[in-house]
């Protein structure tokens, strides 16, 4: 039996090799880093159905109600609304005290039982970039067509959108801190695109 | 070095800050706040580059974006051509060249950066003249988000040329400063200068180009920026363009728009001429004459009208009822011949002058309004096309509406900014700025129209318009294209309406019968008058389109150039492929290892080696790019049964099956292997390029046709990293990395899969499936472990000599087995039966997408193209993919020579072509009409004008009995 910590050490996040580049391209105005290995579980259930209720019971909290909504749950867990019947559960890295995504998936799958819906481990499907700083919104405005004004895009909301040509989940966690979640294969391009937009603020 | 025409005071230039520059090698000095033309005029330089076709001397005509003559090339590391000098901010040390109406594209790479910005605002105010400033101020006061766009580098618009006019009780100069200060202090207002809104689209989506000046040359700071603006409301305060008049010699240097002469004086403190004749058809030039006289010029005013709506200016010699019939001079104006408007034009009087300031009336700048299909009408009093009303969620303010007086413009701006109704009545607007004489063509004493210029930039005269009408052109769109009027860089901002006015005089009533309808501003087009007597309103105007002012392609491209042009998708093991020296192939947006050349190897050698390894030993490749979709629901089996042509409902848990999905037309859309994970769960794989399309296909059928089915889909393409281990010794490698797994032939059946934990502790799903015909395993792990497992396989396989292989080897191996690649061997006209895969089309299923089509005559008749293989007679000849195939009896006598004497019916084409290491010769796959009945037949492949004999054979060329898949 291989120690779990030894297994976790062999994980590689999509932007691990760009860490230096991200650091060099960052400044107090706009800083970019990867937040790797968050567990991400895709949930597909129709709201206000027994399926949704089953997952909400297992999660000890409600699923978000509408576009942009994010609910916070015990254990530093969050559920993002992606579509009317599609949600994304995000929990901390197992190595930082979070849970094994496979275990969460199994638990929620069990909670759903025979009911309609789907629970899928998507932890490696996307990675998470964190863009922080007073110019972060401006950096995003270069590539994102959404209204990023705090009134239109309040702290604690998340939207599915395009950054340049890449589909991402964009989540505002503080006024000046954004989480940007591209599919893993697009992570390098997305990071390069953001770094390019940050150059004038370094 | 003095600037002889710069007055000691006046204007908003900074006389203390010198700007030196050269034009055509001559050095000059300007001051901060100058444009190139204001500095040139200050130095007495009136003449610019010659005209484009006729080489006539030309001078500065305007002070804005409508300039037809004064274009400079800004030299430097990257030369920029055809920059209107009238709006080019003077930069210290700039080296400029006058251009003769045409530019040359610098062939070197532009080192400057261009980027884009996307913003939202509640109110977008376009134009910062009196109306725009007032609108922005009023809008900002309501607390909403406001953006003010001004193409100039100074705010104020036309007021800058009239600094002493009183606005809201204070001089215009002070008023501009005051309002600007208020806007700059308002946190909800953003001002973008040097920013031209050039496009206006549905839902108040605007596009603008900003010429940035902050921190030039700093890394990452773009030189130009394209703004994409989503605005709740738009206020168009875009002003108006003054028109010239059409008389002999109206292009001589020294003939200038009256408003431009006023602007150079009022804004830049430059008196362009000392002996000035002002020639006008309306009241607006009276103020110009007064200002020029007050600055010390000797001024005469020639007014075509018998009387004006304003008093004659002091110390100006006024000639009412007279017109200029000819400007005199060779390379600049030295005088003007005037004659009575309604008398004998030979009775001329000559007035000496060094500047002829002309005002032929005003054209409201309705470009952005009309881009949105905003209605226009011709107004006979205003003598111009003006908006009939604003577009939804837009307001109009100031001169763009025909309100040509400042108090009215400010009042309209205040109303527009605060979303109040237009305060000016139609009657007030028609009469508020006096009448304009409809004088479209002034005959010359000589009787010709050869120097009566209508469009100075295109060098087109009234004679050209006459020629167009004589050639039968009636519609303004036809005249435009026949003459090229309005097709220059200025897009007819001055000449467009001049042409229409001219046409109204050249066309007769009988011509109007054949006048096509549908032009903007045309009577009747918007429910107005339908009287077709010749008038500008009966003709209408040409269509206004974006861009309002020129935009470089580089700006539109923005940062999407080079590496950033398109995303390169990579897999978790990408760094390992790079380290192994892989060459990459683009597959959709993916970068896939194509082959891994070793030192001294070319592609053919590398692929041959990789093929040998897979067929005789063991090889591995990165298969992570395949699309993957997890499907769950109690109706998932039913759903897949309908999507795929073959049966999936009865697939056992723990097994996989290859499936083909087709459109309703029965043609192959995509293919792949699906895993049955549980009774209600499948994992579908798709082609690398088809993943997104297939997910949409599934969702579409579920959402629109079968919403009653309990089934959900989630893309998991990047959740999984897949390594394919193929070859007779692959079992040994898999055994080493997954010791808990029974990998024996009996213990691990073909097309089954097992979940296991690898020796590394990493959970994996290992499947037996083959795309090469060899014994092969797919190791699927979380993408987080993709690189680790690649490394573990590399180490575990080292003792067997495991070899990485790329997509080219994969293609060769699968082609030897006639496994088709959707999109390469198929093209949307190919059925599974055509591919020889009748077995994949279920005979007993109730229904599936495409089923009905297989009973149609076109699908069962002879003559369909079928997948076969080809062996060129020359075993070293590799046919180009796409080569056409013809029968031998249709080719010339000597098949290796020449072009066929007549068209030859084609019977098919090559879809894939490789050298087979296993067969030690070349081969190809082809779609051939009735190909399966032609097996053994010799046909000709045609390419590069020659014919090559090839033999048709069964599609599978290697291991036909499938003996190799179990190792």
PDB file of N, CA, C and O in Angstrom, chain A residues 2 7 10-12 17 37 44 113 115-118 120-125 141-142 144-147 149 183 185-186 189 196 199-200, chain B residues 113 116-118 120 145 205 212 219-220 225 559 567 569-570 576 590 630 632 699 710 712-716 718-719 759 784-785 787-788 792:
ATOM      1  N   UNK A   2       0.671   2.063  -1.010  1.00  0.00           N
ATOM      2  CA  UNK A   2       1.439   3.309  -1.095  1.00  0.00           C
ATOM      3  C   UNK A   2       0.772   4.357  -0.215  1.00  0.00           C
ATOM      4  O   UNK A   2      -0.444   4.484  -0.202  1.00  0.00           O
ATOM      5  N   UNK A   7       1.219   9.439  -2.927  1.00  0.00           N
ATOM      6  CA  UNK A   7       0.426   9.487  -4.162  1.00  0.00           C
ATOM      7  C   UNK A   7       0.132  10.941  -4.523  1.00  0.00           C
ATOM      8  O   UNK A   7       0.322  11.366  -5.666  1.00  0.00           O
ATOM      9  N   UNK A  10       2.583  13.051  -6.342  1.00  0.00           N
ATOM     10  CA  UNK A  10       2.858  12.816  -7.763  1.00  0.00           C
ATOM     11  C   UNK A  10       1.871  13.557  -8.674  1.00  0.00           C
ATOM     12  O   UNK A  10       1.942  13.456  -9.881  1.00  0.00           O
ATOM     13  N   UNK A  11       0.941  14.276  -8.071  1.00  0.00           N
ATOM     14  CA  UNK A  11       0.021  15.054  -8.900  1.00  0.00           C
ATOM     15  C   UNK A  11       0.784  16.196  -9.580  1.00  0.00           C
ATOM     16  O   UNK A  11       1.728  16.745  -9.029  1.00  0.00           O
ATOM     17  N   UNK A  12       0.374  16.510 -10.778  1.00  0.00           N
ATOM     18  CA  UNK A  12       0.915  17.684 -11.469  1.00  0.00           C
ATOM     19  C   UNK A  12      -0.273  18.524 -11.926  1.00  0.00           C
ATOM     20  O   UNK A  12      -1.177  18.002 -12.580  1.00  0.00           O
ATOM     21  N   UNK A  17       4.403  24.093 -14.137  1.00  0.00           N
ATOM     22  CA  UNK A  17       5.663  24.517 -14.773  1.00  0.00           C
ATOM     23  C   UNK A  17       5.674  25.999 -15.114  1.00  0.00           C
ATOM     24  O   UNK A  17       6.698  26.536 -15.514  1.00  0.00           O
ATOM     25  N   UNK A  37      -5.421  21.777  -7.701  1.00  0.00           N
ATOM     26  CA  UNK A  37      -5.935  20.587  -6.991  1.00  0.00           C
ATOM     27  C   UNK A  37      -7.175  20.826  -6.140  1.00  0.00           C
ATOM     28  O   UNK A  37      -7.404  20.118  -5.156  1.00  0.00           O
ATOM     29  N   UNK A  44     -25.472  17.405 -11.784  1.00  0.00           N
ATOM     30  CA  UNK A  44     -26.559  17.724 -12.714  1.00  0.00           C
ATOM     31  C   UNK A  44     -27.867  17.194 -12.141  1.00  0.00           C
ATOM     32  O   UNK A  44     -28.121  15.988 -12.149  1.00  0.00           O
ATOM     33  N   UNK A 113     -28.557   8.097  -5.317  1.00  0.00           N
ATOM     34  CA  UNK A 113     -29.183   6.785  -5.445  1.00  0.00           C
ATOM     35  C   UNK A 113     -29.752   6.559  -6.837  1.00  0.00           C
ATOM     36  O   UNK A 113     -29.060   6.765  -7.828  1.00  0.00           O
ATOM     37  N   UNK A 115     -32.214   8.195  -8.107  1.00  0.00           N
ATOM     38  CA  UNK A 115     -32.913   9.385  -8.615  1.00  0.00           C
ATOM     39  C   UNK A 115     -32.237   9.913  -9.883  1.00  0.00           C
ATOM     40  O   UNK A 115     -31.039   9.708 -10.088  1.00  0.00           O
ATOM     41  N   UNK A 116     -32.992  10.604 -10.719  1.00  0.00           N
ATOM     42  CA  UNK A 116     -32.392  11.177 -11.921  1.00  0.00           C
ATOM     43  C   UNK A 116     -31.329  12.206 -11.558  1.00  0.00           C
ATOM     44  O   UNK A 116     -31.482  12.933 -10.572  1.00  0.00           O
ATOM     45  N   UNK A 117     -30.301  12.300 -12.358  1.00  0.00           N
ATOM     46  CA  UNK A 117     -29.238  13.266 -12.118  1.00  0.00           C
ATOM     47  C   UNK A 117     -27.886  12.636 -12.328  1.00  0.00           C
ATOM     48  O   UNK A 117     -27.774  11.479 -12.756  1.00  0.00           O
ATOM     49  N   UNK A 118     -26.870  13.416 -12.046  1.00  0.00           N
ATOM     50  CA  UNK A 118     -25.517  12.944 -12.325  1.00  0.00           C
ATOM     51  C   UNK A 118     -24.541  13.604 -11.370  1.00  0.00           C
ATOM     52  O   UNK A 118     -24.678  14.786 -11.051  1.00  0.00           O
ATOM     53  N   UNK A 120     -20.338  13.784 -11.118  1.00  0.00           N
ATOM     54  CA  UNK A 120     -19.133  13.410 -11.863  1.00  0.00           C
ATOM     55  C   UNK A 120     -17.928  14.124 -11.268  1.00  0.00           C
ATOM     56  O   UNK A 120     -17.976  15.335 -11.016  1.00  0.00           O
ATOM     57  N   UNK A 121     -16.868  13.387 -11.060  1.00  0.00           N
ATOM     58  CA  UNK A 121     -15.621  13.997 -10.596  1.00  0.00           C
ATOM     59  C   UNK A 121     -15.002  14.767 -11.760  1.00  0.00           C
ATOM     60  O   UNK A 121     -14.650  14.180 -12.788  1.00  0.00           O
ATOM     61  N   UNK A 122     -14.889  16.077 -11.584  1.00  0.00           N
ATOM     62  CA  UNK A 122     -14.320  16.929 -12.635  1.00  0.00           C
ATOM     63  C   UNK A 122     -13.089  17.673 -12.126  1.00  0.00           C
ATOM     64  O   UNK A 122     -12.712  18.707 -12.647  1.00  0.00           O
ATOM     65  N   UNK A 123     -12.476  17.127 -11.065  1.00  0.00           N
ATOM     66  CA  UNK A 123     -11.403  17.870 -10.396  1.00  0.00           C
ATOM     67  C   UNK A 123     -10.255  18.221 -11.329  1.00  0.00           C
ATOM     68  O   UNK A 123      -9.656  19.282 -11.210  1.00  0.00           O
ATOM     69  N   UNK A 124      -9.947  17.305 -12.259  1.00  0.00           N
ATOM     70  CA  UNK A 124      -8.825  17.567 -13.158  1.00  0.00           C
ATOM     71  C   UNK A 124      -9.289  18.204 -14.469  1.00  0.00           C
ATOM     72  O   UNK A 124      -8.481  18.533 -15.315  1.00  0.00           O
ATOM     73  N   UNK A 125     -10.599  18.369 -14.599  1.00  0.00           N
ATOM     74  CA  UNK A 125     -11.142  18.874 -15.855  1.00  0.00           C
ATOM     75  C   UNK A 125     -10.818  20.344 -16.067  1.00  0.00           C
ATOM     76  O   UNK A 125     -10.614  20.795 -17.178  1.00  0.00           O
ATOM     77  N   UNK A 141     -11.081  42.895 -18.428  1.00  0.00           N
ATOM     78  CA  UNK A 141     -11.856  43.642 -19.424  1.00  0.00           C
ATOM     79  C   UNK A 141     -11.227  43.551 -20.817  1.00  0.00           C
ATOM     80  O   UNK A 141     -11.891  43.749 -21.819  1.00  0.00           O
ATOM     81  N   UNK A 142      -9.939  43.270 -20.856  1.00  0.00           N
ATOM     82  CA  UNK A 142      -9.297  43.141 -22.162  1.00  0.00           C
ATOM     83  C   UNK A 142      -9.830  41.944 -22.932  1.00  0.00           C
ATOM     84  O   UNK A 142      -9.754  41.903 -24.154  1.00  0.00           O
ATOM     85  N   UNK A 144     -12.750  39.833 -21.655  1.00  0.00           N
ATOM     86  CA  UNK A 144     -14.052  39.331 -21.225  1.00  0.00           C
ATOM     87  C   UNK A 144     -15.132  40.358 -21.522  1.00  0.00           C
ATOM     88  O   UNK A 144     -14.986  41.524 -21.171  1.00  0.00           O
ATOM     89  N   UNK A 145     -16.183  39.906 -22.167  1.00  0.00           N
ATOM     90  CA  UNK A 145     -17.228  40.833 -22.590  1.00  0.00           C
ATOM     91  C   UNK A 145     -18.291  41.087 -21.532  1.00  0.00           C
ATOM     92  O   UNK A 145     -19.178  41.905 -21.729  1.00  0.00           O
ATOM     93  N   UNK A 146     -18.206  40.417 -20.396  1.00  0.00           N
ATOM     94  CA  UNK A 146     -19.196  40.641 -19.351  1.00  0.00           C
ATOM     95  C   UNK A 146     -18.991  41.997 -18.694  1.00  0.00           C
ATOM     96  O   UNK A 146     -17.899  42.557 -18.721  1.00  0.00           O
ATOM     97  N   UNK A 147     -20.047  42.487 -18.068  1.00  0.00           N
ATOM     98  CA  UNK A 147     -19.952  43.700 -17.264  1.00  0.00           C
ATOM     99  C   UNK A 147     -19.344  43.310 -15.920  1.00  0.00           C
ATOM    100  O   UNK A 147     -19.975  42.611 -15.121  1.00  0.00           O
ATOM    101  N   UNK A 149     -18.313  45.375 -13.559  1.00  0.00           N
ATOM    102  CA  UNK A 149     -18.552  46.356 -12.514  1.00  0.00           C
ATOM    103  C   UNK A 149     -19.086  45.632 -11.270  1.00  0.00           C
ATOM    104  O   UNK A 149     -19.903  44.718 -11.391  1.00  0.00           O
ATOM    105  N   UNK A 183     -10.759  24.997 -18.825  1.00  0.00           N
ATOM    106  CA  UNK A 183     -10.488  23.565 -18.968  1.00  0.00           C
ATOM    107  C   UNK A 183      -8.971  23.391 -18.974  1.00  0.00           C
ATOM    108  O   UNK A 183      -8.229  24.227 -19.462  1.00  0.00           O
ATOM    109  N   UNK A 185      -6.763  21.749 -20.556  1.00  0.00           N
ATOM    110  CA  UNK A 185      -5.945  21.810 -21.784  1.00  0.00           C
ATOM    111  C   UNK A 185      -5.764  23.246 -22.250  1.00  0.00           C
ATOM    112  O   UNK A 185      -4.845  23.543 -23.003  1.00  0.00           O
ATOM    113  N   UNK A 186      -6.647  24.145 -21.818  1.00  0.00           N
ATOM    114  CA  UNK A 186      -6.553  25.546 -22.201  1.00  0.00           C
ATOM    115  C   UNK A 186      -5.802  26.374 -21.155  1.00  0.00           C
ATOM    116  O   UNK A 186      -5.683  27.585 -21.303  1.00  0.00           O
ATOM    117  N   UNK A 189      -2.631  28.412 -22.324  1.00  0.00           N
ATOM    118  CA  UNK A 189      -3.013  29.531 -23.187  1.00  0.00           C
ATOM    119  C   UNK A 189      -3.668  30.630 -22.364  1.00  0.00           C
ATOM    120  O   UNK A 189      -3.369  31.815 -22.540  1.00  0.00           O
ATOM    121  N   UNK A 196      -0.135  38.360 -20.702  1.00  0.00           N
ATOM    122  CA  UNK A 196       0.044  39.358 -21.753  1.00  0.00           C
ATOM    123  C   UNK A 196      -0.724  40.634 -21.400  1.00  0.00           C
ATOM    124  O   UNK A 196      -0.210  41.736 -21.545  1.00  0.00           O
ATOM    125  N   UNK A 199       0.980  42.812 -18.641  1.00  0.00           N
ATOM    126  CA  UNK A 199       2.309  43.406 -18.807  1.00  0.00           C
ATOM    127  C   UNK A 199       2.325  44.911 -18.559  1.00  0.00           C
ATOM    128  O   UNK A 199       3.267  45.436 -17.979  1.00  0.00           O
ATOM    129  N   UNK A 200       1.284  45.605 -18.995  1.00  0.00           N
ATOM    130  CA  UNK A 200       1.351  47.057 -18.854  1.00  0.00           C
ATOM    131  C   UNK A 200       1.195  47.521 -17.406  1.00  0.00           C
ATOM    132  O   UNK A 200       1.375  48.684 -17.115  1.00  0.00           O
TER     133      UNK A 200
ATOM    134  N   UNK B 113       2.003  47.385 -30.395  1.00  0.00           N
ATOM    135  CA  UNK B 113       0.949  46.469 -29.960  1.00  0.00           C
ATOM    136  C   UNK B 113      -0.412  47.140 -30.096  1.00  0.00           C
ATOM    137  O   UNK B 113      -0.539  48.360 -30.006  1.00  0.00           O
ATOM    138  N   UNK B 116      -7.537  45.177 -27.159  1.00  0.00           N
ATOM    139  CA  UNK B 116      -8.977  45.428 -27.097  1.00  0.00           C
ATOM    140  C   UNK B 116      -9.401  45.588 -25.648  1.00  0.00           C
ATOM    141  O   UNK B 116      -8.730  45.115 -24.741  1.00  0.00           O
ATOM    142  N   UNK B 117     -10.521  46.261 -25.465  1.00  0.00           N
ATOM    143  CA  UNK B 117     -11.087  46.445 -24.130  1.00  0.00           C
ATOM    144  C   UNK B 117     -12.604  46.343 -24.271  1.00  0.00           C
ATOM    145  O   UNK B 117     -13.168  46.831 -25.251  1.00  0.00           O
ATOM    146  N   UNK B 118     -13.214  45.649 -23.315  1.00  0.00           N
ATOM    147  CA  UNK B 118     -14.669  45.461 -23.359  1.00  0.00           C
ATOM    148  C   UNK B 118     -15.282  46.124 -22.129  1.00  0.00           C
ATOM    149  O   UNK B 118     -14.909  45.773 -21.007  1.00  0.00           O
ATOM    150  N   UNK B 120     -18.869  48.188 -20.258  1.00  0.00           N
ATOM    151  CA  UNK B 120     -20.309  48.459 -20.224  1.00  0.00           C
ATOM    152  C   UNK B 120     -20.502  49.831 -19.593  1.00  0.00           C
ATOM    153  O   UNK B 120     -19.765  50.213 -18.682  1.00  0.00           O
ATOM    154  N   UNK B 145     -23.450  55.381 -14.783  1.00  0.00           N
ATOM    155  CA  UNK B 145     -22.126  55.307 -15.410  1.00  0.00           C
ATOM    156  C   UNK B 145     -22.161  56.003 -16.771  1.00  0.00           C
ATOM    157  O   UNK B 145     -23.032  55.716 -17.594  1.00  0.00           O
ATOM    158  N   UNK B 205     -24.436  48.395 -29.108  1.00  0.00           N
ATOM    159  CA  UNK B 205     -23.064  47.879 -29.063  1.00  0.00           C
ATOM    160  C   UNK B 205     -22.221  48.758 -29.984  1.00  0.00           C
ATOM    161  O   UNK B 205     -22.513  48.870 -31.170  1.00  0.00           O
ATOM    162  N   UNK B 212      -3.718  55.644 -28.215  1.00  0.00           N
ATOM    163  CA  UNK B 212      -3.243  55.866 -26.851  1.00  0.00           C
ATOM    164  C   UNK B 212      -1.941  56.655 -26.854  1.00  0.00           C
ATOM    165  O   UNK B 212      -1.097  56.470 -27.712  1.00  0.00           O
ATOM    166  N   UNK B 219       6.539  48.389 -22.262  1.00  0.00           N
ATOM    167  CA  UNK B 219       6.143  47.016 -22.555  1.00  0.00           C
ATOM    168  C   UNK B 219       4.685  46.792 -22.174  1.00  0.00           C
ATOM    169  O   UNK B 219       4.274  47.108 -21.052  1.00  0.00           O
ATOM    170  N   UNK B 220       3.948  46.263 -23.102  1.00  0.00           N
ATOM    171  CA  UNK B 220       2.569  45.917 -22.794  1.00  0.00           C
ATOM    172  C   UNK B 220       1.574  47.039 -23.004  1.00  0.00           C
ATOM    173  O   UNK B 220       0.375  46.808 -22.920  1.00  0.00           O
ATOM    174  N   UNK B 225      -6.076  51.003 -29.267  1.00  0.00           N
ATOM    175  CA  UNK B 225      -6.935  50.082 -28.523  1.00  0.00           C
ATOM    176  C   UNK B 225      -8.327  50.138 -29.135  1.00  0.00           C
ATOM    177  O   UNK B 225      -8.869  51.216 -29.346  1.00  0.00           O
ATOM    178  N   UNK B 559      -4.553  41.527 -29.746  1.00  0.00           N
ATOM    179  CA  UNK B 559      -3.481  40.650 -29.255  1.00  0.00           C
ATOM    180  C   UNK B 559      -3.564  39.249 -29.852  1.00  0.00           C
ATOM    181  O   UNK B 559      -2.698  38.417 -29.591  1.00  0.00           O
ATOM    182  N   UNK B 567      -5.795  29.263 -29.147  1.00  0.00           N
ATOM    183  CA  UNK B 567      -5.290  28.440 -28.053  1.00  0.00           C
ATOM    184  C   UNK B 567      -4.639  27.151 -28.578  1.00  0.00           C
ATOM    185  O   UNK B 567      -5.136  26.549 -29.531  1.00  0.00           O
ATOM    186  N   UNK B 569      -4.159  23.615 -27.248  1.00  0.00           N
ATOM    187  CA  UNK B 569      -4.557  22.733 -26.145  1.00  0.00           C
ATOM    188  C   UNK B 569      -3.491  21.665 -25.961  1.00  0.00           C
ATOM    189  O   UNK B 569      -3.024  21.075 -26.943  1.00  0.00           O
ATOM    190  N   UNK B 570      -3.123  21.420 -24.723  1.00  0.00           N
ATOM    191  CA  UNK B 570      -2.091  20.422 -24.451  1.00  0.00           C
ATOM    192  C   UNK B 570      -2.571  19.453 -23.374  1.00  0.00           C
ATOM    193  O   UNK B 570      -3.470  19.765 -22.603  1.00  0.00           O
ATOM    194  N   UNK B 576       6.630  16.039 -21.292  1.00  0.00           N
ATOM    195  CA  UNK B 576       7.405  14.830 -21.622  1.00  0.00           C
ATOM    196  C   UNK B 576       7.579  14.699 -23.132  1.00  0.00           C
ATOM    197  O   UNK B 576       8.630  14.269 -23.613  1.00  0.00           O
ATOM    198  N   UNK B 590      -5.785  21.134 -30.630  1.00  0.00           N
ATOM    199  CA  UNK B 590      -4.824  20.338 -29.865  1.00  0.00           C
ATOM    200  C   UNK B 590      -3.469  20.309 -30.553  1.00  0.00           C
ATOM    201  O   UNK B 590      -3.374  20.242 -31.780  1.00  0.00           O
ATOM    202  N   UNK B 630     -19.412  11.658 -20.011  1.00  0.00           N
ATOM    203  CA  UNK B 630     -20.054  10.710 -19.115  1.00  0.00           C
ATOM    204  C   UNK B 630     -21.567  10.899 -19.212  1.00  0.00           C
ATOM    205  O   UNK B 630     -22.076  12.013 -19.213  1.00  0.00           O
ATOM    206  N   UNK B 632     -25.382   9.552 -17.795  1.00  0.00           N
ATOM    207  CA  UNK B 632     -26.023   8.831 -16.694  1.00  0.00           C
ATOM    208  C   UNK B 632     -27.529   9.035 -16.737  1.00  0.00           C
ATOM    209  O   UNK B 632     -28.009  10.122 -17.051  1.00  0.00           O
ATOM    210  N   UNK B 699     -27.070  16.770 -26.466  1.00  0.00           N
ATOM    211  CA  UNK B 699     -27.966  17.681 -25.751  1.00  0.00           C
ATOM    212  C   UNK B 699     -29.134  18.094 -26.653  1.00  0.00           C
ATOM    213  O   UNK B 699     -30.265  18.214 -26.201  1.00  0.00           O
ATOM    214  N   UNK B 710     -34.737  10.081 -19.109  1.00  0.00           N
ATOM    215  CA  UNK B 710     -33.912  10.416 -17.943  1.00  0.00           C
ATOM    216  C   UNK B 710     -32.458  10.145 -18.304  1.00  0.00           C
ATOM    217  O   UNK B 710     -31.995   8.995 -18.266  1.00  0.00           O
ATOM    218  N   UNK B 712     -28.448  12.386 -18.440  1.00  0.00           N
ATOM    219  CA  UNK B 712     -27.628  13.597 -18.288  1.00  0.00           C
ATOM    220  C   UNK B 712     -26.250  13.351 -18.904  1.00  0.00           C
ATOM    221  O   UNK B 712     -25.770  12.218 -18.934  1.00  0.00           O
ATOM    222  N   UNK B 713     -25.645  14.440 -19.379  1.00  0.00           N
ATOM    223  CA  UNK B 713     -24.331  14.346 -20.037  1.00  0.00           C
ATOM    224  C   UNK B 713     -23.384  15.342 -19.378  1.00  0.00           C
ATOM    225  O   UNK B 713     -23.768  16.468 -19.099  1.00  0.00           O
ATOM    226  N   UNK B 714     -22.172  14.935 -19.209  1.00  0.00           N
ATOM    227  CA  UNK B 714     -21.143  15.861 -18.729  1.00  0.00           C
ATOM    228  C   UNK B 714     -19.842  15.557 -19.470  1.00  0.00           C
ATOM    229  O   UNK B 714     -19.413  14.404 -19.544  1.00  0.00           O
ATOM    230  N   UNK B 715     -19.248  16.608 -20.008  1.00  0.00           N
ATOM    231  CA  UNK B 715     -17.964  16.434 -20.680  1.00  0.00           C
ATOM    232  C   UNK B 715     -16.877  16.170 -19.647  1.00  0.00           C
ATOM    233  O   UNK B 715     -16.758  16.902 -18.665  1.00  0.00           O
ATOM    234  N   UNK B 716     -16.116  15.119 -19.867  1.00  0.00           N
ATOM    235  CA  UNK B 716     -15.028  14.798 -18.937  1.00  0.00           C
ATOM    236  C   UNK B 716     -13.710  14.636 -19.701  1.00  0.00           C
ATOM    237  O   UNK B 716     -12.790  13.964 -19.234  1.00  0.00           O
ATOM    238  N   UNK B 718     -11.083  16.398 -20.191  1.00  0.00           N
ATOM    239  CA  UNK B 718      -9.817  16.697 -19.532  1.00  0.00           C
ATOM    240  C   UNK B 718      -9.714  16.115 -18.122  1.00  0.00           C
ATOM    241  O   UNK B 718      -8.699  16.248 -17.470  1.00  0.00           O
ATOM    242  N   UNK B 719     -10.797  15.506 -17.649  1.00  0.00           N
ATOM    243  CA  UNK B 719     -10.716  14.836 -16.354  1.00  0.00           C
ATOM    244  C   UNK B 719      -9.775  13.633 -16.452  1.00  0.00           C
ATOM    245  O   UNK B 719      -9.090  13.293 -15.495  1.00  0.00           O
ATOM    246  N   UNK B 759       0.537   0.197  -9.185  1.00  0.00           N
ATOM    247  CA  UNK B 759       1.617   0.004  -8.210  1.00  0.00           C
ATOM    248  C   UNK B 759       1.995   1.315  -7.546  1.00  0.00           C
ATOM    249  O   UNK B 759       2.414   1.350  -6.390  1.00  0.00           O
ATOM    250  N   UNK B 784      -4.575  14.776 -13.227  1.00  0.00           N
ATOM    251  CA  UNK B 784      -3.515  15.149 -12.288  1.00  0.00           C
ATOM    252  C   UNK B 784      -2.355  14.156 -12.332  1.00  0.00           C
ATOM    253  O   UNK B 784      -1.217  14.493 -12.024  1.00  0.00           O
ATOM    254  N   UNK B 785      -2.663  12.934 -12.693  1.00  0.00           N
ATOM    255  CA  UNK B 785      -1.629  11.882 -12.662  1.00  0.00           C
ATOM    256  C   UNK B 785      -1.162  11.490 -14.054  1.00  0.00           C
ATOM    257  O   UNK B 785      -0.429  10.522 -14.209  1.00  0.00           O
ATOM    258  N   UNK B 787       0.947  12.797 -16.161  1.00  0.00           N
ATOM    259  CA  UNK B 787       2.386  12.809 -16.360  1.00  0.00           C
ATOM    260  C   UNK B 787       3.063  11.688 -15.563  1.00  0.00           C
ATOM    261  O   UNK B 787       3.980  11.026 -16.046  1.00  0.00           O
ATOM    262  N   UNK B 788       2.582  11.477 -14.342  1.00  0.00           N
ATOM    263  CA  UNK B 788       3.181  10.436 -13.495  1.00  0.00           C
ATOM    264  C   UNK B 788       3.040   9.059 -14.144  1.00  0.00           C
ATOM    265  O   UNK B 788       3.982   8.255 -14.163  1.00  0.00           O
ATOM    266  N   UNK B 792       5.741   6.421 -15.397  1.00  0.00           N
ATOM    267  CA  UNK B 792       5.791   5.040 -14.889  1.00  0.00           C
ATOM    268  C   UNK B 792       5.821   4.051 -16.050  1.00  0.00           C
ATOM    269  O   UNK B 792       6.520   3.031 -15.989  1.00  0.00           O
TER     270      UNK B 792
END
